[in-house]
PDB file of C-alpha atoms in Angstrom:
ATOM      1  CA  ALA A1280      10.677  16.512  -9.681  1.00 54.00           C
ATOM      2  CA  GLY A1281      10.685  13.393  -7.934  1.00 63.00           C
ATOM      3  CA  TYR A1282       9.379  11.739  -4.738  1.00 67.00           C
ATOM      4  CA  VAL A1283       9.045  14.350  -1.668  1.00 62.00           C
ATOM      5  CA  PRO A1284       9.016  12.784   1.555  1.00 65.00           C
ATOM      6  CA  PRO A1285       6.882  13.935   4.492  1.00 72.00           C
ATOM      7  CA  SER A1286       8.833  16.222   6.942  1.00 61.00           C
ATOM      8  CA  MET A1287       9.276  15.510  10.401  1.00 48.00           C
ATOM      9  CA  THR A1288       7.616  18.627  11.764  1.00 50.00           C
ATOM     10  CA  HIS A1289       5.580  18.850  14.790  1.00 49.00           C
ATOM     11  CA  ASN A1290       1.821  18.214  14.997  1.00 49.00           C
ATOM     12  CA  LYS A1291      -0.163  21.376  13.994  1.00 44.00           C
ATOM     13  CA  TYR A1292      -3.201  20.467  15.804  1.00 47.00           C
ATOM     14  CA  PHE A1293      -1.579  22.582  18.910  1.00 46.00           C
ATOM     15  CA  PHE A1294      -1.833  25.690  16.931  1.00 52.00           C
ATOM     16  CA  SER A1295      -5.155  27.655  16.450  1.00 69.00           C
ATOM     17  CA  GLY A1296      -3.541  28.931  13.160  1.00 79.00           C
ATOM     18  CA  ARG A1297      -4.415  25.634  11.420  1.00 84.00           C
ATOM     19  CA  LEU A1298      -8.093  25.757  12.298  1.00 87.00           C
ATOM     20  CA  GLU A1299      -8.234  29.420  10.710  1.00 89.00           C
ATOM     21  CA  ALA A1300      -6.237  28.009   7.694  1.00 91.00           C
ATOM     22  CA  VAL A1301      -8.590  25.097   6.825  1.00 91.00           C
ATOM     23  CA  ARG A1302     -11.217  27.744   7.353  1.00 90.00           C
ATOM     24  CA  GLN A1303      -9.670  29.874   4.873  1.00 92.00           C
ATOM     25  CA  ASP A1304      -8.789  27.045   2.419  1.00 94.00           C
ATOM     26  CA  PRO A1305     -10.158  23.465   3.248  1.00 94.00           C
ATOM     27  CA  ALA A1306      -8.227  22.111   0.043  1.00 94.00           C
ATOM     28  CA  GLY A1307      -4.855  22.769   2.097  1.00 94.00           C
ATOM     29  CA  GLY A1308      -3.355  24.615  -0.993  1.00 95.00           C
ATOM     30  CA  ASN A1309      -3.929  21.539  -2.992  1.00 96.00           C
ATOM     31  CA  ARG A1310      -5.308  22.365  -6.474  1.00 97.00           C
ATOM     32  CA  THR A1311      -6.834  20.853  -9.704  1.00 97.00           C
ATOM     33  CA  GLN A1312      -3.825  19.207 -11.930  1.00 97.00           C
ATOM     34  CA  GLU A1313      -2.868  21.169 -15.226  1.00 96.00           C
ATOM     35  CA  TYR A1314      -4.714  19.714 -18.402  1.00 97.00           C
ATOM     36  CA  ALA A1315      -3.243  19.476 -21.863  1.00 96.00           C
ATOM     37  CA  GLU A1316      -5.000  21.173 -24.855  1.00 95.00           C
ATOM     38  CA  PRO A1317      -7.168  18.854 -26.768  1.00 92.00           C
ATOM     39  CA  ASN A1318      -4.275  18.560 -29.502  1.00 92.00           C
ATOM     40  CA  GLU A1319      -1.535  17.827 -26.956  1.00 94.00           C
ATOM     41  CA  GLU A1320      -0.344  14.813 -25.097  1.00 93.00           C
ATOM     42  CA  GLY A1321      -1.284  14.476 -21.615  1.00 93.00           C
ATOM     43  CA  PRO A1322      -4.231  14.517 -19.084  1.00 96.00           C
ATOM     44  CA  HIS A1323      -7.471  16.253 -21.036  1.00 96.00           C
ATOM     45  CA  GLU A1324     -10.095  17.842 -19.086  1.00 97.00           C
ATOM     46  CA  ALA A1325     -12.854  16.255 -21.266  1.00 96.00           C
ATOM     47  CA  ASP A1326     -11.702  12.876 -19.985  1.00 97.00           C
ATOM     48  CA  VAL A1327     -12.073  13.820 -16.294  1.00 97.00           C
ATOM     49  CA  VAL A1328     -14.125  11.047 -14.373  1.00 97.00           C
ATOM     50  CA  PRO A1329     -17.198  12.984 -12.923  1.00 97.00           C
ATOM     51  CA  LEU A1330     -17.218  12.794  -9.219  1.00 97.00           C
ATOM     52  CA  VAL A1331     -20.050  13.302  -6.489  1.00 94.00           C
ATOM     53  CA  LYS A1332     -20.857  16.647  -5.821  1.00 88.00           C
ATOM     54  CA  ILE A1333     -21.777  16.871  -2.278  1.00 88.00           C
ATOM     55  CA  ALA A1334     -20.180  19.471  -0.084  1.00 90.00           C
ATOM     56  CA  ASP A1335     -19.356  19.147   3.793  1.00 87.00           C
ATOM     57  CA  PRO A1336     -21.647  21.028   5.976  1.00 84.00           C
ATOM     58  CA  VAL A1337     -18.617  22.984   7.871  1.00 84.00           C
ATOM     59  CA  HIS A1338     -16.776  24.699   5.045  1.00 88.00           C
ATOM     60  CA  GLY A1339     -19.136  24.197   1.970  1.00 88.00           C
ATOM     61  CA  ALA A1340     -16.083  22.328   0.132  1.00 92.00           C
ATOM     62  CA  PRO A1341     -16.465  18.978  -1.917  1.00 92.00           C
ATOM     63  CA  ALA A1342     -16.351  16.255   0.528  1.00 95.00           C
ATOM     64  CA  PHE A1343     -16.430  13.358  -1.885  1.00 96.00           C
ATOM     65  CA  ASN A1344     -18.407  11.292   0.360  1.00 95.00           C
ATOM     66  CA  ILE A1345     -15.513  10.840   3.065  1.00 95.00           C
ATOM     67  CA  ASN A1346     -16.696  10.646   6.512  1.00 93.00           C
ATOM     68  CA  PRO A1347     -17.154  14.541   7.976  1.00 93.00           C
ATOM     69  CA  MET A1348     -15.010  13.768  11.013  1.00 93.00           C
ATOM     70  CA  LEU A1349     -12.447  12.114   8.980  1.00 95.00           C
ATOM     71  CA  LEU A1350     -12.322  14.664   6.413  1.00 95.00           C
ATOM     72  CA  GLU A1351     -11.715  17.436   9.219  1.00 94.00           C
ATOM     73  CA  GLY A1352      -8.716  14.974  10.562  1.00 94.00           C
ATOM     74  CA  ILE A1353      -7.150  14.914   7.069  1.00 96.00           C
ATOM     75  CA  ARG A1354      -7.328  18.690   6.640  1.00 95.00           C
ATOM     76  CA  MET A1355      -5.913  19.348  10.167  1.00 93.00           C
ATOM     77  CA  GLY A1356      -2.799  17.118   9.373  1.00 93.00           C
ATOM     78  CA  ASP A1357       0.480  18.202   8.296  1.00 93.00           C
ATOM     79  CA  ARG A1358       0.795  15.646   5.397  1.00 95.00           C
ATOM     80  CA  PHE A1359      -2.166  16.976   3.670  1.00 96.00           C
ATOM     81  CA  TRP A1360      -0.842  20.225   3.499  1.00 96.00           C
ATOM     82  CA  GLU A1361       2.585  19.465   2.365  1.00 97.00           C
ATOM     83  CA  LEU A1362       0.930  17.247  -0.520  1.00 97.00           C
ATOM     84  CA  ALA A1363       0.241  20.602  -2.179  1.00 97.00           C
ATOM     85  CA  LYS A1364       3.766  20.647  -3.172  1.00 97.00           C
ATOM     86  CA  LEU A1365       2.811  17.890  -5.458  1.00 97.00           C
ATOM     87  CA  THR A1366       1.082  19.049  -8.624  1.00 97.00           C
ATOM     88  CA  THR A1367       1.172  16.269 -11.102  1.00 97.00           C
ATOM     89  CA  PHE A1368      -0.618  12.949 -11.043  1.00 98.00           C
ATOM     90  CA  GLY A1369       2.876  10.987 -11.453  1.00 97.00           C
ATOM     91  CA  GLU A1370       4.438  12.969  -8.148  1.00 97.00           C
ATOM     92  CA  VAL A1371       1.237  11.712  -5.991  1.00 98.00           C
ATOM     93  CA  VAL A1372       1.482   8.227  -7.247  1.00 98.00           C
ATOM     94  CA  ASP A1373       5.064   7.861  -6.294  1.00 97.00           C
ATOM     95  CA  ALA A1374       4.227   9.510  -2.933  1.00 97.00           C
ATOM     96  CA  ILE A1375       1.607   6.529  -2.436  1.00 98.00           C
ATOM     97  CA  PHE A1376       3.975   3.895  -3.483  1.00 97.00           C
ATOM     98  CA  TYR A1377       6.688   4.896  -0.676  1.00 96.00           C
ATOM     99  CA  GLU A1378       4.208   6.021   2.112  1.00 97.00           C
ATOM    100  CA  VAL A1379       0.995   3.800   2.005  1.00 98.00           C
ATOM    101  CA  LYS A1380       1.174   0.270   3.239  1.00 97.00           C
ATOM    102  CA  TYR A1381      -2.317   0.147   4.371  1.00 97.00           C
ATOM    103  CA  VAL A1382      -5.534   1.304   3.148  1.00 98.00           C
ATOM    104  CA  THR A1383      -8.012   1.745   6.025  1.00 97.00           C
ATOM    105  CA  PRO A1384      -9.342   5.085   6.679  1.00 96.00           C
ATOM    106  CA  TRP A1385      -8.012   5.485  10.232  1.00 96.00           C
ATOM    107  CA  VAL A1386      -4.583   4.460  11.452  1.00 95.00           C
ATOM    108  CA  PRO A1387      -5.097   0.887  12.383  1.00 92.00           C
ATOM    109  CA  GLY A1388      -5.384   0.888  16.233  1.00 89.00           C
ATOM    110  CA  THR A1389      -6.368   4.515  16.715  1.00 88.00           C
ATOM    111  CA  HIS A1390     -10.008   4.752  15.705  1.00 75.00           C
ATOM    112  CA  GLY A1391     -12.399   4.649  19.062  1.00 67.00           C
ATOM    113  CA  LYS A1392      -9.867   5.483  21.533  1.00 53.00           C
ATOM    114  CA  ARG A1393     -10.573   8.793  23.254  1.00 49.00           C
ATOM    115  CA  SER A1394      -7.937  11.175  24.239  1.00 44.00           C
ATOM    116  CA  SER A1395      -7.936  13.924  27.113  1.00 40.00           C
ATOM    117  CA  GLY A1396      -5.031  15.844  25.379  1.00 40.00           C
ATOM    118  CA  MET A1397      -5.479  19.200  23.741  1.00 34.00           C
ATOM    119  CA  GLN A1398      -6.295  17.506  20.366  1.00 39.00           C
ATOM    120  CA  SER A1399      -9.551  16.190  21.862  1.00 39.00           C
ATOM    121  CA  ALA A1400     -10.688  19.683  21.707  1.00 37.00           C
ATOM    122  CA  VAL A1401     -10.287  20.035  17.704  1.00 41.00           C
ATOM    123  CA  ARG A1402     -13.928  18.591  16.598  1.00 40.00           C
ATOM    124  CA  GLY A1403     -13.388  15.342  18.244  1.00 39.00           C
ATOM    125  CA  VAL A1404     -10.895  14.196  15.857  1.00 43.00           C
ATOM    126  CA  SER A1405      -8.651  12.623  18.416  1.00 46.00           C
ATOM    127  CA  ASN A1406     -11.573  10.813  19.660  1.00 56.00           C
ATOM    128  CA  ALA A1407     -12.275   9.042  16.158  1.00 67.00           C
ATOM    129  CA  GLY A1408      -8.793   8.264  15.505  1.00 86.00           C
ATOM    130  CA  THR A1409      -5.696   9.310  13.578  1.00 93.00           C
ATOM    131  CA  PRO A1410      -6.523   9.710   9.605  1.00 95.00           C
ATOM    132  CA  GLY A1411      -4.670   7.028   7.626  1.00 96.00           C
ATOM    133  CA  ILE A1412      -2.235   8.158   5.009  1.00 97.00           C
ATOM    134  CA  ALA A1413      -4.216   6.143   2.248  1.00 98.00           C
ATOM    135  CA  TYR A1414      -7.349   8.741   2.717  1.00 98.00           C
ATOM    136  CA  THR A1415      -5.010  11.540   2.900  1.00 98.00           C
ATOM    137  CA  MET A1416      -3.801  10.459  -0.467  1.00 98.00           C
ATOM    138  CA  LEU A1417      -7.298   9.882  -1.713  1.00 98.00           C
ATOM    139  CA  LEU A1418      -8.231  13.318  -0.931  1.00 98.00           C
ATOM    140  CA  LYS A1419      -5.264  14.708  -2.665  1.00 98.00           C
ATOM    141  CA  LEU A1420      -6.276  12.523  -5.862  1.00 98.00           C
ATOM    142  CA  PHE A1421      -9.984  13.906  -5.590  1.00 98.00           C
ATOM    143  CA  LEU A1422      -8.901  17.471  -5.568  1.00 98.00           C
ATOM    144  CA  LEU A1423      -6.364  16.674  -8.514  1.00 98.00           C
ATOM    145  CA  ARG A1424      -9.713  15.528 -10.641  1.00 98.00           C
ATOM    146  CA  LEU A1425      -8.321  12.242 -12.560  1.00 98.00           C
ATOM    147  CA  THR A1426      -8.941  11.567 -16.021  1.00 98.00           C
ATOM    148  CA  ARG A1427     -10.375   8.057 -17.046  1.00 98.00           C
ATOM    149  CA  ASP A1428      -7.007   7.079 -18.161  1.00 97.00           C
ATOM    150  CA  GLN A1429      -5.371   8.234 -14.970  1.00 98.00           C
ATOM    151  CA  VAL A1430      -7.934   6.195 -12.920  1.00 98.00           C
ATOM    152  CA  ARG A1431      -7.150   3.123 -15.278  1.00 98.00           C
ATOM    153  CA  SER A1432      -3.305   3.465 -14.633  1.00 97.00           C
ATOM    154  CA  LEU A1433      -4.090   3.320 -10.711  1.00 98.00           C
ATOM    155  CA  LEU A1434      -6.108  -0.010 -11.343  1.00 98.00           C
ATOM    156  CA  ARG A1435      -3.498  -1.620 -13.321  1.00 97.00           C
ATOM    157  CA  HIS A1436      -0.408  -0.158 -11.544  1.00 97.00           C
ATOM    158  CA  PRO A1437       2.345  -3.103 -11.363  1.00 95.00           C
ATOM    159  CA  ASP A1438       4.410  -1.807  -8.657  1.00 95.00           C
ATOM    160  CA  SER A1439       1.987  -1.878  -5.587  1.00 97.00           C
ATOM    161  CA  PRO A1440      -1.423  -3.269  -4.715  1.00 97.00           C
ATOM    162  CA  TYR A1441      -1.869  -0.286  -2.301  1.00 98.00           C
ATOM    163  CA  ILE A1442      -1.868   2.168  -5.460  1.00 98.00           C
ATOM    164  CA  ARG A1443      -4.424  -0.281  -7.063  1.00 98.00           C
ATOM    165  CA  ALA A1444      -6.632  -0.404  -3.790  1.00 98.00           C
ATOM    166  CA  ILE A1445      -6.484   3.446  -3.736  1.00 98.00           C
ATOM    167  CA  GLY A1446      -7.814   3.588  -7.306  1.00 98.00           C
ATOM    168  CA  PHE A1447     -10.645   1.359  -6.378  1.00 98.00           C
ATOM    169  CA  LEU A1448     -11.374   3.673  -3.392  1.00 98.00           C
ATOM    170  CA  TYR A1449     -11.529   6.619  -5.545  1.00 98.00           C
ATOM    171  CA  LEU A1450     -14.382   5.161  -7.531  1.00 98.00           C
ATOM    172  CA  ARG A1451     -16.433   3.576  -4.750  1.00 98.00           C
ATOM    173  CA  LEU A1452     -16.277   6.792  -2.697  1.00 97.00           C
ATOM    174  CA  GLY A1453     -16.254   9.579  -5.082  1.00 97.00           C
ATOM    175  CA  LEU A1454     -18.049   8.236  -8.629  1.00 97.00           C
ATOM    176  CA  TYR A1455     -20.913  10.407  -9.505  1.00 96.00           C
ATOM    177  CA  ASP A1456     -22.800   7.867 -11.111  1.00 96.00           C
ATOM    178  CA  PHE A1457     -22.514   4.485  -9.225  1.00 96.00           C
ATOM    179  CA  LYS A1458     -24.081   2.575 -12.426  1.00 96.00           C
ATOM    180  CA  GLU A1459     -20.501   2.640 -13.954  1.00 97.00           C
ATOM    181  CA  LEU A1460     -19.161   0.980 -10.650  1.00 97.00           C
ATOM    182  CA  TRP A1461     -19.587  -2.600 -12.358  1.00 97.00           C
ATOM    183  CA  ALA A1462     -18.081  -1.671 -15.296  1.00 97.00           C
ATOM    184  CA  TRP A1463     -15.065  -0.315 -13.684  1.00 98.00           C
ATOM    185  CA  PHE A1464     -14.554  -3.338 -11.116  1.00 97.00           C
ATOM    186  CA  GLN A1465     -15.559  -6.222 -13.231  1.00 96.00           C
ATOM    187  CA  PRO A1466     -12.275  -6.971 -14.823  1.00 96.00           C
ATOM    188  CA  TYR A1467     -10.585  -7.459 -11.559  1.00 97.00           C
ATOM    189  CA  LEU A1468     -12.899 -10.034 -10.026  1.00 95.00           C
ATOM    190  CA  GLY A1469     -10.242 -12.713 -10.726  1.00 94.00           C
ATOM    191  CA  ASP A1470      -7.326 -10.441  -9.739  1.00 97.00           C
ATOM    192  CA  ASP A1471      -5.254 -12.444  -7.350  1.00 96.00           C
ATOM    193  CA  ASP A1472      -2.624  -9.717  -6.522  1.00 97.00           C
ATOM    194  CA  GLN A1473      -2.404 -10.029  -2.623  1.00 97.00           C
ATOM    195  CA  PHE A1474      -2.206  -6.968  -0.114  1.00 98.00           C
ATOM    196  CA  PHE A1475      -2.749  -6.448   3.665  1.00 97.00           C
ATOM    197  CA  ILE A1476      -5.942  -3.843   4.199  1.00 97.00           C
ATOM    198  CA  ASP A1477      -4.668  -2.862   7.635  1.00 96.00           C
ATOM    199  CA  GLY A1478      -1.027  -3.564   6.872  1.00 96.00           C
ATOM    200  CA  THR A1479      -1.235  -7.101   8.950  1.00 95.00           C
ATOM    201  CA  PRO A1480      -1.571 -10.500   7.836  1.00 96.00           C
ATOM    202  CA  ALA A1481      -4.663 -10.547   9.573  1.00 96.00           C
ATOM    203  CA  THR A1482      -6.373  -8.599   6.878  1.00 96.00           C
ATOM    204  CA  ALA A1483      -4.745 -10.384   3.871  1.00 97.00           C
ATOM    205  CA  THR A1484      -6.923 -10.305   0.806  1.00 97.00           C
ATOM    206  CA  THR A1485      -6.457  -9.956  -3.012  1.00 97.00           C
ATOM    207  CA  ILE A1486      -7.580  -7.363  -5.333  1.00 98.00           C
ATOM    208  CA  GLY A1487     -10.398  -9.666  -6.638  1.00 97.00           C
ATOM    209  CA  GLU A1488     -11.893 -10.028  -3.063  1.00 97.00           C
ATOM    210  CA  PHE A1489     -11.285  -6.345  -2.124  1.00 98.00           C
ATOM    211  CA  VAL A1490     -13.413  -5.347  -5.263  1.00 97.00           C
ATOM    212  CA  ARG A1491     -16.272  -7.391  -4.226  1.00 97.00           C
ATOM    213  CA  ARG A1492     -16.246  -6.307  -0.772  1.00 97.00           C
ATOM    214  CA  LEU A1493     -16.238  -2.755  -1.902  1.00 97.00           C
ATOM    215  CA  MET A1494     -19.304  -3.605  -4.009  1.00 97.00           C
ATOM    216  CA  THR A1495     -21.397  -5.718  -1.177  1.00 96.00           C
ATOM    217  CA  ASP A1496     -20.249  -4.293   2.070  1.00 95.00           C
ATOM    218  CA  GLN A1497     -20.973  -0.907   3.370  1.00 94.00           C
ATOM    219  CA  ASP A1498     -18.849  -1.103   6.311  1.00 95.00           C
ATOM    220  CA  PHE A1499     -15.346  -0.462   5.772  1.00 95.00           C
ATOM    221  CA  PHE A1500     -12.732  -0.686   8.976  1.00 93.00           C
ATOM    222  CA  GLY A1501     -14.636   1.843  11.053  1.00 88.00           C
ATOM    223  CA  ASP A1502     -15.979   3.854   8.274  1.00 91.00           C
ATOM    224  CA  ARG A1503     -19.146   3.614   6.248  1.00 93.00           C
ATOM    225  CA  LEU A1504     -18.977   3.556   2.348  1.00 96.00           C
ATOM    226  CA  PRO A1505     -21.598   5.525   0.603  1.00 96.00           C
ATOM    227  CA  ARG A1506     -25.036   3.496   0.087  1.00 96.00           C
ATOM    228  CA  LEU A1507     -25.463   2.210  -3.622  1.00 96.00           C
ATOM    229  CA  PRO A1508     -28.585   2.864  -5.223  1.00 96.00           C
ATOM    230  CA  VAL A1509     -31.040  -0.169  -4.585  1.00 96.00           C
ATOM    231  CA  LEU A1510     -31.458  -1.078  -8.204  1.00 97.00           C
ATOM    232  CA  VAL A1511     -27.652  -0.662  -8.892  1.00 97.00           C
ATOM    233  CA  SER A1512     -26.980  -2.896  -5.763  1.00 96.00           C
ATOM    234  CA  ARG A1513     -29.259  -5.449  -6.812  1.00 96.00           C
ATOM    235  CA  GLN A1514     -27.824  -5.714 -10.263  1.00 96.00           C
ATOM    236  CA  ILE A1515     -24.319  -6.116  -8.843  1.00 97.00           C
ATOM    237  CA  GLU A1516     -25.405  -8.852  -6.684  1.00 96.00           C
ATOM    238  CA  ASP A1517     -27.072 -10.599  -9.735  1.00 96.00           C
ATOM    239  CA  LYS A1518     -23.885 -10.089 -11.662  1.00 95.00           C
ATOM    240  CA  LEU A1519     -21.768 -11.418  -8.883  1.00 95.00           C
ATOM    241  CA  GLN A1520     -23.754 -14.675  -8.620  1.00 93.00           C
ATOM    242  CA  LYS A1521     -23.309 -15.262 -12.657  1.00 91.00           C
ATOM    243  CA  ALA A1522     -19.465 -14.042 -12.509  1.00 86.00           C
ATOM    244  CA  ALA A1523     -19.158 -16.822  -9.519  1.00 84.00           C
ATOM    245  CA  SER A1524     -20.605 -19.551 -11.748  1.00 81.00           C
ATOM    246  CA  GLY A1525     -18.361 -18.507 -14.822  1.00 73.00           C
ATOM    247  CA  VAL A1526     -21.032 -17.004 -17.014  1.00 65.00           C
ATOM    248  CA  THR A1527     -21.769 -13.549 -17.570  1.00 60.00           C
ATOM    249  CA  ASP A1528     -23.615 -11.417 -20.144  1.00 58.00           C
ATOM    250  CA  GLU A1529     -21.104  -9.138 -20.913  1.00 61.00           C
ATOM    251  CA  PRO A1530     -17.480  -8.778 -21.745  1.00 58.00           C
ATOM    252  CA  PRO A1531     -14.615  -7.571 -19.541  1.00 54.00           C
ATOM    253  CA  THR A1532     -14.606  -3.696 -20.002  1.00 57.00           C
ATOM    254  CA  GLU A1533     -14.047  -0.789 -17.852  1.00 54.00           C
ATOM    255  CA  ALA A1534     -16.070   2.416 -17.742  1.00 55.00           C
ATOM    256  CA  GLY A1535     -15.250   4.785 -20.981  1.00 47.00           C
ATOM    257  CA  GLY A1536     -13.255   1.734 -22.489  1.00 43.00           C
ATOM    258  CA  GLY A1537     -13.870  -0.635 -25.528  1.00 35.00           C
ATOM    259  CA  GLY A1538     -15.680  -3.760 -25.357  1.00 34.00           C
ATOM    260  CA  GLY A1539     -17.329  -6.310 -27.363  1.00 32.00           C
ATOM    261  CA  GLY A1540     -18.341 -10.098 -27.398  1.00 32.00           C
ATOM    262  CA  SER A1541     -19.829 -11.836 -24.788  1.00 33.00           C
ATOM    263  CA  GLY A1542     -19.211 -14.862 -22.081  1.00 36.00           C
ATOM    264  CA  TRP A1543     -16.564 -13.807 -19.867  1.00 39.00           C
ATOM    265  CA  GLY A1544     -15.361 -16.928 -18.135  1.00 44.00           C
ATOM    266  CA  PRO A1545     -12.637 -18.714 -16.408  1.00 47.00           C
ATOM    267  CA  GLU A1546     -10.403 -18.806 -19.424  1.00 50.00           C
ATOM    268  CA  ASP A1547     -10.770 -15.005 -20.188  1.00 47.00           C
ATOM    269  CA  ALA A1548      -9.703 -14.161 -16.458  1.00 50.00           C
ATOM    270  CA  GLU A1549      -6.505 -16.475 -16.876  1.00 56.00           C
ATOM    271  CA  ARG A1550      -5.633 -14.825 -20.171  1.00 52.00           C
ATOM    272  CA  LEU A1551      -6.178 -11.287 -18.599  1.00 52.00           C
ATOM    273  CA  LYS A1552      -3.824 -12.386 -15.690  1.00 59.00           C
ATOM    274  CA  ARG A1553      -1.040 -13.636 -18.044  1.00 62.00           C
ATOM    275  CA  LYS A1554      -1.306 -10.261 -20.070  1.00 57.00           C
ATOM    276  CA  ARG A1555      -0.656  -8.181 -17.322  1.00 60.00           C
ATOM    277  CA  ALA A1556       2.220 -10.511 -15.911  1.00 69.00           C
ATOM    278  CA  GLU A1557       3.660 -10.183 -19.199  1.00 67.00           C
ATOM    279  CA  LEU A1558       3.323  -6.434 -19.144  1.00 65.00           C
ATOM    280  CA  ALA A1559       4.767  -6.002 -15.349  1.00 68.00           C
ATOM    281  CA  GLU A1560       7.866  -8.299 -16.624  1.00 74.00           C
ATOM    282  CA  ALA A1561       8.400  -6.080 -19.547  1.00 69.00           C
ATOM    283  CA  GLU A1562       8.100  -2.886 -17.287  1.00 69.00           C
ATOM    284  CA  GLY A1563      10.747  -4.207 -15.024  1.00 73.00           C
ATOM    285  CA  LYS A1564      13.006  -4.940 -18.027  1.00 76.00           C
ATOM    286  CA  VAL A1565      12.742  -1.421 -18.972  1.00 69.00           C
ATOM    287  CA  ARG A1566      13.484  -0.336 -15.416  1.00 74.00           C
ATOM    288  CA  SER A1567      16.538  -2.397 -15.330  1.00 80.00           C
ATOM    289  CA  LEU A1568      17.559  -1.230 -18.743  1.00 76.00           C
ATOM    290  CA  ARG A1569      17.406   2.344 -17.547  1.00 74.00           C
ATOM    291  CA  LYS A1570      19.424   1.677 -14.607  1.00 79.00           C
ATOM    292  CA  LEU A1571      22.015   0.075 -16.491  1.00 83.00           C
ATOM    293  CA  LEU A1572      22.284   3.075 -19.021  1.00 80.00           C
ATOM    294  CA  SER A1573      22.480   5.440 -15.911  1.00 78.00           C
ATOM    295  CA  GLU A1574      25.185   3.594 -14.340  1.00 83.00           C
ATOM    296  CA  ARG A1575      27.146   3.355 -17.470  1.00 83.00           C
ATOM    297  CA  GLU A1576      26.727   7.009 -18.289  1.00 79.00           C
ATOM    298  CA  ALA A1577      27.954   7.581 -14.585  1.00 80.00           C
ATOM    299  CA  GLN A1578      31.019   5.537 -15.182  1.00 82.00           C
ATOM    300  CA  ALA A1579      31.771   7.347 -18.269  1.00 81.00           C
ATOM    301  CA  ALA A1580      31.526  10.859 -16.865  1.00 79.00           C
ATOM    302  CA  ARG A1581      34.024   9.633 -13.955  1.00 78.00           C
ATOM    303  CA  ARG A1582      36.655   8.941 -16.711  1.00 72.00           C
TER     304      ARG A1582
END
């Protein structure tokens, strides 16, 4: 269906109808994606990444470890309800590509500012800030219930580091078993793909630095990431120290993937980096070829 941009409508905070709509349907019309039959190509329900089963105290709907005030703000926003029109994983990824240029929970510069306007009466949402588009997309992905292959495609996406960052946040917030976190994150510790966390050069970072931060720092731009179990946190710290010295006890592998051998060091990271660059180049050539074919078909149609 292609990318569907957000509409330029008025803000629905001004209507009590939105509050009632959220009460009736906290998911905002967003539903789980359709899965393929076991013998068919496509996403399979058996491959879905298990997510945390914590419900919010207001509506009893899944909260996915999102800050309750932030979660309520997302549900009250127009864009979240518009995303119900996007029913496939690919459509949502396209929307992320076009719309997400920062990955902070709140729109940069709005968190902590108080308001005396009409919005301030809505559960304090405006006092906390304006929910960021990245977390709006993140909630949409949670509701789609992604498979392991779909999460991997986010983490490896060649077109936007923000798509990749949202993939890591999907796991850091929503993963049911945090013991899997290292297996998902470890292959990307040396990834030097750069982006701006809040959209400004002041927060420039790399994917590798970002995943380290997600595993070791609970504070995240005005929000708190879910606390990791003590044992898991200690194991991650130990493995990070070993990785920093270029020596680990395990191969690079993501949860649910293959693996074998040992001794993941700098040479392996460089080889992985080259493979990703080759893949990105190949995908770029495919896109160029498709564009060329489309132009030729258009020229032929005009003759």
